[in-house]
Amino acid sequence: MTTEDKKGEKSEWGTGWKVFAALVVLSALEIAVTLTIANPLPFLTPLVLAKAGLIIWYFMRLGNLADKEATE
Amino acid sequence: MSTTTVHHHHQSEGNYSKLTTDRVGLWLFLLSESMLFLGLLSARFYLAGTFRPPELNQALGVGITSILLVSSLTMFRSEVAIRHGDQSSFLRHLLITIVLSILFLGGVAYEWSQAFTHFSPNTVFGTIFFSMTGMHALHVLSGIFLMLLIYRNGRSGKYSEHNHWSVEATAKYWHMVDVVWVFFYAALYLV
């Protein structure tokens, strides 16, 4: 494993942590909305979509569909 | 077909690598899977509206959701590690993901044992609750099987930074299971 590999891994790992932190914040907001609003569905929907979007874009890397970095 | 036409045909095929084709195929599979879950989600609102029984174990719901979110992070970490050729981190984080996914299943099993006493599967909400969580748990189970498979292969050194499509595909599948739960958790426990 080269130094460049280590740097790249560390940088991507940092992005993973940031996305996870955003997911935690959004989850906390979901619970707060449920506890404070009588009909929370309209407020929950954008929060849920934001969480799903973060996972799909950053963890599932939808944007890298055409990358040619790995083969098997 | 003339020689020129054949040549052009082969050239256009060559524009897409096998990996790109594999990825598009996987995304199409995940999209088709999401239709199944979307059907269950719409059934929840069509049959029971936003009704939510007070007996639902909210603390357990938060607990298993947290476990699944953390498992997505560790799975991401595992995939990042193998993409950079870090074998030990890849295996370590994959193993943590497997343990977390088993914990999640254990939580769902406990929730089921409690739910059976509070609302029968014969009731409208019971039917929805057990169908949604059951179908999701089945996908968690198949995810665990895939992760065990790549863990075994990883231990024998099958994957590297240049050769890890199976790991990438399994990670994407696992994240899809997490995305489904993001919707199901809100629909069952929060609305």
mmCIF file with all atom_site columns, C-alpha atoms in Angstrom, chain B residues 15-77:
data_model
loop_
_atom_site.group_PDB
_atom_site.id
_atom_site.type_symbol
_atom_site.label_atom_id
_atom_site.label_alt_id
_atom_site.label_comp_id
_atom_site.label_asym_id
_atom_site.label_entity_id
_atom_site.label_seq_id
_atom_site.pdbx_PDB_ins_code
_atom_site.Cartn_x
_atom_site.Cartn_y
_atom_site.Cartn_z
_atom_site.occupancy
_atom_site.B_iso_or_equiv
_atom_site.pdbx_formal_charge
_atom_site.auth_seq_id
_atom_site.auth_comp_id
_atom_site.auth_asym_id
_atom_site.auth_atom_id
_atom_site.pdbx_PDB_model_num
ATOM 1  C CA . ASN B 1 15 ? -17.273 1.548  -25.724 1.00 0.00 ? 15 ASN B CA 1
ATOM 2  C CA . TYR B 1 16 ? -18.744 -0.070 -22.611 1.00 0.00 ? 16 TYR B CA 1
ATOM 3  C CA . SER B 1 17 ? -16.414 -2.010 -20.311 1.00 0.00 ? 17 SER B CA 1
ATOM 4  C CA . LYS B 1 18 ? -17.589 -5.202 -18.628 1.00 0.00 ? 18 LYS B CA 1
ATOM 5  C CA . LEU B 1 19 ? -17.478 -3.369 -15.303 1.00 0.00 ? 19 LEU B CA 1
ATOM 6  C CA . THR B 1 20 ? -19.808 -0.630 -16.546 1.00 0.00 ? 20 THR B CA 1
ATOM 7  C CA . THR B 1 21 ? -22.222 -3.248 -17.866 1.00 0.00 ? 21 THR B CA 1
ATOM 8  C CA . ASP B 1 22 ? -22.056 -5.093 -14.514 1.00 0.00 ? 22 ASP B CA 1
ATOM 9  C CA . ARG B 1 23 ? -22.753 -1.868 -12.637 1.00 0.00 ? 23 ARG B CA 1
ATOM 10 C CA . VAL B 1 24 ? -25.702 -0.914 -14.843 1.00 0.00 ? 24 VAL B CA 1
ATOM 11 C CA . GLY B 1 25 ? -27.067 -4.453 -14.436 1.00 0.00 ? 25 GLY B CA 1
ATOM 12 C CA . LEU B 1 26 ? -26.751 -4.248 -10.662 1.00 0.00 ? 26 LEU B CA 1
ATOM 13 C CA . TRP B 1 27 ? -28.469 -0.853 -10.532 1.00 0.00 ? 27 TRP B CA 1
ATOM 14 C CA . LEU B 1 28 ? -31.310 -2.208 -12.674 1.00 0.00 ? 28 LEU B CA 1
ATOM 15 C CA . PHE B 1 29 ? -31.630 -5.151 -10.280 1.00 0.00 ? 29 PHE B CA 1
ATOM 16 C CA . LEU B 1 30 ? -31.702 -2.806 -7.273  1.00 0.00 ? 30 LEU B CA 1
ATOM 17 C CA . LEU B 1 31 ? -34.277 -0.637 -9.046  1.00 0.00 ? 31 LEU B CA 1
ATOM 18 C CA . SER B 1 32 ? -36.498 -3.668 -9.647  1.00 0.00 ? 32 SER B CA 1
ATOM 19 C CA . GLU B 1 33 ? -36.106 -4.648 -5.983  1.00 0.00 ? 33 GLU B CA 1
ATOM 20 C CA . SER B 1 34 ? -37.162 -1.160 -4.932  1.00 0.00 ? 34 SER B CA 1
ATOM 21 C CA . MET B 1 35 ? -40.469 -1.664 -6.805  1.00 0.00 ? 35 MET B CA 1
ATOM 22 C CA . LEU B 1 36 ? -41.287 -4.521 -4.439  1.00 0.00 ? 36 LEU B CA 1
ATOM 23 C CA . PHE B 1 37 ? -40.550 -2.374 -1.395  1.00 0.00 ? 37 PHE B CA 1
ATOM 24 C CA . LEU B 1 38 ? -42.408 0.586  -2.896  1.00 0.00 ? 38 LEU B CA 1
ATOM 25 C CA . GLY B 1 39 ? -45.456 -1.670 -3.246  1.00 0.00 ? 39 GLY B CA 1
ATOM 26 C CA . LEU B 1 40 ? -45.264 -2.595 0.453   1.00 0.00 ? 40 LEU B CA 1
ATOM 27 C CA . LEU B 1 41 ? -44.780 1.050  1.416   1.00 0.00 ? 41 LEU B CA 1
ATOM 28 C CA . SER B 1 42 ? -47.833 2.188  -0.548  1.00 0.00 ? 42 SER B CA 1
ATOM 29 C CA . ALA B 1 43 ? -49.865 -0.731 0.908   1.00 0.00 ? 43 ALA B CA 1
ATOM 30 C CA . ARG B 1 44 ? -49.019 0.582  4.390   1.00 0.00 ? 44 ARG B CA 1
ATOM 31 C CA . PHE B 1 45 ? -50.611 3.969  3.686   1.00 0.00 ? 45 PHE B CA 1
ATOM 32 C CA . TYR B 1 46 ? -53.433 2.609  1.517   1.00 0.00 ? 46 TYR B CA 1
ATOM 33 C CA . LEU B 1 47 ? -54.596 0.032  4.105   1.00 0.00 ? 47 LEU B CA 1
ATOM 34 C CA . ALA B 1 48 ? -53.831 1.722  7.416   1.00 0.00 ? 48 ALA B CA 1
ATOM 35 C CA . GLY B 1 49 ? -53.311 5.395  6.615   1.00 0.00 ? 49 GLY B CA 1
ATOM 36 C CA . THR B 1 50 ? -50.987 6.892  9.217   1.00 0.00 ? 50 THR B CA 1
ATOM 37 C CA . PHE B 1 51 ? -52.289 4.695  12.059  1.00 0.00 ? 51 PHE B CA 1
ATOM 38 C CA . ARG B 1 52 ? -49.550 3.610  14.455  1.00 0.00 ? 52 ARG B CA 1
ATOM 39 C CA . PRO B 1 53 ? -50.301 1.406  17.495  1.00 0.00 ? 53 PRO B CA 1
ATOM 40 C CA . PRO B 1 54 ? -48.972 2.833  20.778  1.00 0.00 ? 54 PRO B CA 1
ATOM 41 C CA . GLU B 1 55 ? -47.512 -0.588 21.680  1.00 0.00 ? 55 GLU B CA 1
ATOM 42 C CA . LEU B 1 56 ? -44.732 -0.273 19.072  1.00 0.00 ? 56 LEU B CA 1
ATOM 43 C CA . ASN B 1 57 ? -41.367 -0.441 20.829  1.00 0.00 ? 57 ASN B CA 1
ATOM 44 C CA . GLN B 1 58 ? -39.913 2.957  19.872  1.00 0.00 ? 58 GLN B CA 1
ATOM 45 C CA . ALA B 1 59 ? -36.635 2.455  21.732  1.00 0.00 ? 59 ALA B CA 1
ATOM 46 C CA . LEU B 1 60 ? -36.028 -0.807 19.891  1.00 0.00 ? 60 LEU B CA 1
ATOM 47 C CA . GLY B 1 61 ? -36.909 0.901  16.591  1.00 0.00 ? 61 GLY B CA 1
ATOM 48 C CA . VAL B 1 62 ? -34.285 3.594  17.197  1.00 0.00 ? 62 VAL B CA 1
ATOM 49 C CA . GLY B 1 63 ? -31.796 0.939  18.346  1.00 0.00 ? 63 GLY B CA 1
ATOM 50 C CA . ILE B 1 64 ? -32.024 -1.307 15.286  1.00 0.00 ? 64 ILE B CA 1
ATOM 51 C CA . THR B 1 65 ? -32.086 1.716  12.945  1.00 0.00 ? 65 THR B CA 1
ATOM 52 C CA . SER B 1 66 ? -28.872 2.989  14.526  1.00 0.00 ? 66 SER B CA 1
ATOM 53 C CA . ILE B 1 67 ? -27.253 -0.434 14.136  1.00 0.00 ? 67 ILE B CA 1
ATOM 54 C CA . LEU B 1 68 ? -28.138 -0.518 10.432  1.00 0.00 ? 68 LEU B CA 1
ATOM 55 C CA . LEU B 1 69 ? -26.831 3.032  9.850   1.00 0.00 ? 69 LEU B CA 1
ATOM 56 C CA . VAL B 1 70 ? -23.520 2.181  11.534  1.00 0.00 ? 70 VAL B CA 1
ATOM 57 C CA . SER B 1 71 ? -23.303 -1.011 9.464   1.00 0.00 ? 71 SER B CA 1
ATOM 58 C CA . SER B 1 72 ? -23.593 1.083  6.292   1.00 0.00 ? 72 SER B CA 1
ATOM 59 C CA . LEU B 1 73 ? -20.636 3.170  7.474   1.00 0.00 ? 73 LEU B CA 1
ATOM 60 C CA . THR B 1 74 ? -18.510 0.090  8.240   1.00 0.00 ? 74 THR B CA 1
ATOM 61 C CA . MET B 1 75 ? -19.460 -1.489 4.891   1.00 0.00 ? 75 MET B CA 1
ATOM 62 C CA . PHE B 1 76 ? -18.448 1.746  3.158   1.00 0.00 ? 76 PHE B CA 1
ATOM 63 C CA . ARG B 1 77 ? -15.166 1.670  5.093   1.00 0.00 ? 77 ARG B CA 1
#
